Amino acid sequence: MHKLLLLGCLWLLTAPPTSSIFQRPTGTPAPPRLQYLLEPLHSTVHTQRGATATLPCVLRALPRNYRVKWSKVEPANYRESIIIITNGLYHKNYGPLSPRVRLRHSHRYDASLTITDVALEDEGRYRCQLVNGLEDESVSLTLHLEGVVFPYQPSNGRYKFNYHEAKRACEQQDSRLATYQQLYKAWTEGLDWCNAGWILDGTVHYPIINSREPCGGRLLLPGVRTYGARDKQKDRFDAFCFTSALQGQVYFIRGHLNFKEAGQACRNHGAAIAKVGQLYSAWKFSQLDRCDGGWLADGSVRYPITTPRERCGGLPDPGVRTFGFPSKEMRTYGTYCFVG
């Protein structure tokens, strides 16, 4: 026995770098990765805010004693939050998702998770785990919300937010801090922004399509540039916010209104002055296209363009244009209102 152990150790020490001690002999079929759970056909489920989405988890057989546990991986701290646990007969819901989740249970092998009235914070990675003693196994799925990412800074200028202030600012504008995946997708779709901003996991980035001197120089390739993880209390940047489809409508009221009059004009119509995230959502999902600057809830003035034209800013790409944060006493603009 000692000789066999010695030979094994010598083989490990002398094996070439490309060898793997876990490599199966040629022609040997791979053992099945899952014994009880079926591998989902699609690991990503696409949805929008306000919709109902189902994350599939189906068993091919029922162990004698088992539990199925659903959990969500939180990107800000990489911890898993339990959502629901079932033994096939009974179940219990946990956490803030509790009122909006249920098991689909369309048949006795079905442990799929259904989320109603999908919210922005529901996006992310979920895990369906079969707990069966020594034979625990799991499948991972991603819930992906269709949406839009927009850069955001306050009225007092750039680089004013620490992480917690950036998170709160996005939430106040009917959005939330974007994930890296959302920011990367926005970059592939044309987001080009020179100011660095916080994202949900506490790192800081900025997306560049056209390399230029003020944005890292002309020699750096286009991409999502990164500052990495920063001090969430001390470091200050802008924010990249993410929003999805609206459960309501954004519309424009023409006039020469100051900020206070703009809010009252919306209330007179049974609506509220629109938030920045709501305007971006209406531009993205409802193709709202207006050449008129209008007040928004944060005191900024913006307008959405889906069909670029010379008299509407002259920029060649669609987008939400901004006049910044003019004096709230100015009677120059109309207002954008939101009704749910």
C-alpha positions as MATLAB code, in Angstrom:
seq = 'MHKLLLLGCLWLLTAPPTSSIFQRPTGTPAPPRLQYLLEPLHSTVHTQRGATATLPCVLRALPRNYRVKWSKVEPANYRESIIIITNGLYHKNYGPLSPRVRLRHSHRYDASLTITDVALEDEGRYRCQLVNGLEDESVSLTLHLEGVVFPYQPSNGRYKFNYHEAKRACEQQDSRLATYQQLYKAWTEGLDWCNAGWILDGTVHYPIINSREPCGGRLLLPGVRTYGARDKQKDRFDAFCFTSALQGQVYFIRGHLNFKEAGQACRNHGAAIAKVGQLYSAWKFSQLDRCDGGWLADGSVRYPITTPRERCGGLPDPGVRTFGFPSKEMRTYGTYCFVG';
ca = [
       0.000    0.000    0.000;
       2.811    2.429    0.932;
       4.509    1.745   -2.441;
       1.294    2.542   -4.302;
       0.920    5.824   -2.420;
       4.545    6.726   -3.161;
       4.123    5.951   -6.864;
       0.976    8.087   -6.912;
       2.787   11.036   -5.340;
       5.707   10.692   -7.771;
       3.258   10.688  -10.708;
       1.638   13.900   -9.457;
       5.042   15.567   -9.152;
       6.218   14.523  -12.614;
       2.995   14.867  -14.611;
       3.318   17.375  -17.485;
       1.595   20.754  -16.968;
      -1.110   20.009  -19.526;
      -2.183   16.802  -17.824;
      -5.195   16.641  -15.535;
      -5.456   14.140  -12.703;
      -9.227   14.314  -13.177;
      -9.135   13.538  -16.889;
     -11.368   10.616  -17.906;
      -9.951    7.847  -20.138;
     -10.621    8.409  -23.839;
     -14.020    7.119  -24.867;
     -15.448    7.108  -21.334;
     -18.798    8.912  -21.276;
     -19.186   11.801  -18.827;
     -21.235   10.896  -15.762;
     -24.594   12.660  -15.585;
     -24.194   15.958  -13.773;
     -27.740   15.973  -12.443;
     -29.519   12.924  -11.093;
     -32.876   14.368  -10.109;
     -33.084   17.871  -11.588;
     -33.533   18.480  -15.293;
     -31.095   20.906  -16.909;
     -33.224   23.869  -18.103;
     -33.408   24.366  -21.864;
     -32.676   28.076  -21.393;
     -30.755   29.397  -18.421;
     -31.959   33.007  -18.935;
     -35.577   34.140  -18.607;
     -36.364   37.502  -20.232;
     -39.076   39.739  -18.828;
     -40.050   43.354  -18.076;
     -41.049   45.242  -14.962;
     -44.637   44.562  -13.980;
     -44.820   41.230  -15.822;
     -45.141   37.684  -14.435;
     -42.073   35.495  -14.940;
     -41.460   31.802  -14.253;
     -38.025   30.307  -13.564;
     -38.121   26.615  -14.523;
     -37.048   23.856  -12.122;
     -38.362   20.371  -12.886;
     -37.462   17.039  -11.291;
     -37.080   13.871  -13.352;
     -37.697   11.734  -10.261;
     -38.786   12.298   -6.657;
     -36.350   11.217   -3.935;
     -37.882    9.638   -0.844;
     -37.129   12.569    1.472;
     -36.219   15.848   -0.141;
     -36.661   19.609   -0.103;
     -36.377   22.140   -2.896;
     -34.915   25.494   -1.900;
     -35.049   28.600   -4.101;
     -32.609   31.420   -3.380;
     -31.328   34.594   -5.035;
     -27.692   35.650   -5.281;
     -27.387   39.298   -4.246;
     -24.743   41.069   -6.400;
     -23.928   43.727   -3.812;
     -22.610   41.198   -1.275;
     -22.634   37.843   -3.146;
     -24.819   36.289   -0.440;
     -27.802   34.061   -1.142;
     -31.228   35.054    0.152;
     -33.717   32.223    0.610;
     -37.003   32.792   -1.217;
     -39.025   29.614   -0.746;
     -38.604   26.058    0.585;
     -40.911   23.148   -0.254;
     -41.038   19.417    0.443;
     -43.517   18.814   -2.350;
     -46.539   19.004   -0.038;
     -45.969   22.173    1.944;
     -43.956   25.303    1.341;
     -42.825   28.431    3.152;
     -41.913   31.817    1.691;
     -39.112   34.032    3.007;
     -37.840   37.594    2.629;
     -39.069   40.657    0.728;
     -40.069   38.592   -2.317;
     -42.468   36.551   -0.198;
     -45.729   38.316   -1.218;
     -44.958   38.013   -4.938;
     -43.659   34.457   -5.343;
     -45.313   31.063   -5.586;
     -44.507   27.611   -6.921;
     -46.012   26.951  -10.339;
     -46.573   23.269   -9.440;
     -48.301   22.383  -12.707;
     -47.542   18.698  -11.967;
     -45.971   16.678   -9.123;
     -42.443   17.034  -10.583;
     -42.691   20.802  -11.097;
     -40.859   23.052   -8.602;
     -40.655   26.110  -10.873;
     -40.750   29.557   -9.261;
     -43.255   32.162  -10.461;
     -42.672   35.849   -9.660;
     -45.598   38.222  -10.127;
     -45.394   41.987  -10.714;
     -41.659   41.773  -11.481;
     -39.686   44.656   -9.931;
     -36.352   46.182  -10.927;
     -34.572   44.567   -7.978;
     -35.755   41.095   -9.053;
     -33.201   40.916  -11.861;
     -30.295   38.607  -11.135;
     -29.210   35.019  -10.595;
     -31.439   32.458   -8.892;
     -30.670   28.955   -7.664;
     -33.028   25.981   -7.426;
     -31.420   23.480   -5.055;
     -32.584   19.944   -4.372;
     -31.652   19.146   -0.762;
     -31.424   15.377   -0.434;
     -28.763   14.479    2.104;
     -25.461   13.689    0.402;
     -26.932   14.007   -3.092;
     -27.687   17.759   -3.100;
     -27.715   19.306   -6.572;
     -28.823   22.592   -8.088;
     -29.488   24.549  -11.279;
     -28.838   28.273  -11.748;
     -30.992   30.613  -13.789;
     -30.850   34.313  -14.610;
     -33.844   36.633  -14.652;
     -33.107   39.366  -17.205;
     -35.179   42.549  -17.396;
     -35.354   44.403  -20.677;
     -34.537   48.009  -19.911;
     -32.331   51.040  -20.367;
     -29.241   52.362  -18.549;
     -28.713   56.084  -18.102;
     -25.975   58.132  -16.416;
     -27.121   60.346  -13.574;
     -25.595   63.215  -11.610;
     -27.205   65.733   -9.228;
     -27.842   69.434   -9.779;
     -24.635   70.445   -7.978;
     -22.323   68.846  -10.530;
     -20.345   65.709  -11.317;
     -18.769   63.301   -8.859;
     -20.923   64.156   -5.845;
     -22.285   60.706   -4.870;
     -20.770   58.148   -2.562;
     -22.101   54.639   -3.223;
     -25.075   54.894   -0.862;
     -26.088   58.310   -2.197;
     -25.857   57.012   -5.779;
     -28.059   54.042   -4.894;
     -30.627   56.318   -3.270;
     -30.545   58.804   -6.169;
     -31.372   56.091   -8.714;
     -34.225   54.808   -6.567;
     -35.640   58.326   -6.292;
     -35.730   58.494  -10.097;
     -37.752   55.276  -10.551;
     -34.677   53.161  -11.281;
     -31.871   51.387   -9.488;
     -28.100   51.140   -9.810;
     -27.235   49.155  -12.928;
     -25.401   45.839  -12.806;
     -22.176   45.385  -14.754;
     -24.025   43.187  -17.266;
     -26.604   45.926  -17.828;
     -23.911   48.579  -18.271;
     -21.947   46.358  -20.662;
     -25.063   45.677  -22.758;
     -25.807   49.420  -22.861;
     -22.260   50.037  -24.099;
     -22.715   47.487  -26.911;
     -25.878   49.394  -27.857;
     -24.058   52.735  -28.048;
     -23.799   54.232  -24.556;
     -20.775   56.552  -24.607;
     -20.147   58.497  -21.411;
     -16.947   60.069  -20.136;
     -17.871   60.414  -16.443;
     -17.273   57.441  -14.146;
     -20.212   56.158  -12.129;
     -21.131   53.649   -9.440;
     -22.870   50.392  -10.299;
     -24.690   47.937   -8.046;
     -21.754   45.808   -6.903;
     -19.842   48.852   -5.604;
     -17.406   49.134   -8.508;
     -16.956   52.219  -10.721;
     -16.877   52.287  -14.543;
     -17.484   54.396  -17.619;
     -18.414   53.204  -21.164;
     -16.546   54.622  -24.152;
     -17.443   54.086  -27.815;
     -15.315   56.899  -29.287;
     -11.848   57.081  -27.738;
     -10.841   60.699  -27.118;
      -8.399   62.791  -25.107;
     -10.594   63.811  -22.148;
     -11.727   60.192  -21.694;
      -8.488   58.263  -21.175;
      -6.845   59.260  -24.451;
      -7.165   58.267  -28.083;
      -4.854   55.266  -27.776;
      -7.097   53.296  -25.420;
      -9.504   50.968  -27.175;
     -13.264   51.430  -26.814;
     -14.786   49.520  -23.928;
     -16.193   49.697  -20.443;
     -13.309   51.304  -18.553;
     -13.054   50.446  -14.871;
     -11.789   52.019  -11.663;
     -12.528   48.764   -9.817;
     -13.986   48.597   -6.313;
     -13.924   51.903   -4.438;
     -14.584   53.076   -0.882;
     -18.381   53.228   -0.647;
     -18.302   55.948    1.992;
     -15.454   58.215    0.926;
     -15.117   58.000   -2.861;
     -17.435   60.111   -5.001;
     -18.604   59.568   -8.576;
     -21.765   59.778  -10.679;
     -24.255   56.895  -10.981;
     -25.383   54.542  -13.733;
     -29.074   53.820  -13.236;
     -31.248   51.123  -14.815;
     -34.993   51.204  -15.433;
     -37.469   48.977  -17.244;
     -40.976   49.205  -18.704;
     -43.542   51.502  -17.092;
     -46.909   50.602  -15.663;
     -48.298   53.929  -16.762;
     -47.825   56.721  -19.274;
     -45.593   59.761  -19.651;
     -46.999   62.728  -21.559;
     -46.062   66.360  -22.207;
     -47.905   69.527  -21.195;
     -46.937   72.542  -23.256;
     -46.492   75.918  -21.591;
     -44.073   78.474  -20.145;
     -43.899   77.131  -16.611;
     -41.508   77.433  -13.737;
     -40.719   74.302  -11.735;
     -43.462   74.807   -9.158;
     -46.068   75.525  -11.848;
     -44.939   72.420  -13.758;
     -45.671   70.197  -10.775;
     -49.065   71.827  -10.263;
     -49.950   71.421  -13.955;
     -49.400   67.663  -13.666;
     -51.421   67.448  -10.452;
     -54.269   69.345  -12.127;
     -54.462   66.431  -14.583;
     -54.426   63.791  -11.832;
     -50.782   62.975  -12.558;
     -47.354   63.610  -11.033;
     -44.340   65.317  -12.542;
     -42.304   62.570  -14.233;
     -39.053   61.208  -12.856;
     -35.937   60.824  -14.975;
     -36.219   57.024  -15.072;
     -39.840   57.287  -16.202;
     -38.894   59.559  -19.098;
     -36.127   57.159  -20.180;
     -38.554   54.246  -19.955;
     -41.172   56.058  -22.058;
     -38.474   56.884  -24.623;
     -37.217   53.287  -24.737;
     -40.468   51.316  -24.597;
     -43.145   53.733  -25.860;
     -40.983   55.573  -28.423;
     -41.857   58.923  -26.857;
     -40.463   61.564  -29.212;
     -40.751   65.264  -28.415;
     -38.613   68.214  -29.343;
     -39.810   70.198  -26.334;
     -37.795   70.583  -23.157;
     -39.830   69.800  -20.058;
     -39.355   69.868  -16.297;
     -38.802   66.612  -14.404;
     -39.140   65.803  -10.703;
     -35.442   66.317   -9.901;
     -35.485   69.880  -11.282;
     -33.777   68.974  -14.549;
     -35.106   69.775  -18.012;
     -34.939   67.054  -20.688;
     -36.617   65.836  -23.850;
     -36.773   62.403  -25.571;
     -35.802   61.919  -29.235;
     -36.393   58.640  -31.064;
     -36.083   60.110  -34.573;
     -33.011   62.402  -34.669;
     -33.436   65.594  -36.693;
     -31.523   68.790  -37.139;
     -33.939   71.098  -35.320;
     -34.040   68.845  -32.238;
     -30.488   69.148  -31.016;
     -28.809   68.026  -34.224;
     -27.239   64.906  -32.681;
     -27.234   61.870  -34.979;
     -28.354   59.255  -32.439;
     -31.630   58.767  -30.551;
     -31.549   59.587  -26.858;
     -32.838   61.668  -23.996;
     -31.325   65.140  -24.318;
     -30.815   67.438  -21.348;
     -30.696   71.166  -20.638;
     -29.232   70.431  -17.210;
     -30.680   72.060  -14.109;
     -31.825   75.609  -14.981;
     -33.141   78.021  -12.352;
     -36.452   76.708  -11.047;
     -37.905   80.197  -11.476;
     -37.459   80.177  -15.260;
     -40.714   80.160  -17.235;
     -39.286   78.684  -20.420;
     -40.308   75.030  -20.489;
     -43.302   72.744  -20.403;
     -43.467   69.643  -18.208;
     -43.489   65.878  -18.520;
     -46.143   64.164  -16.388;
     -46.592   60.553  -15.342;
     -49.896   58.843  -14.663;
     -49.977   55.240  -13.387;
];
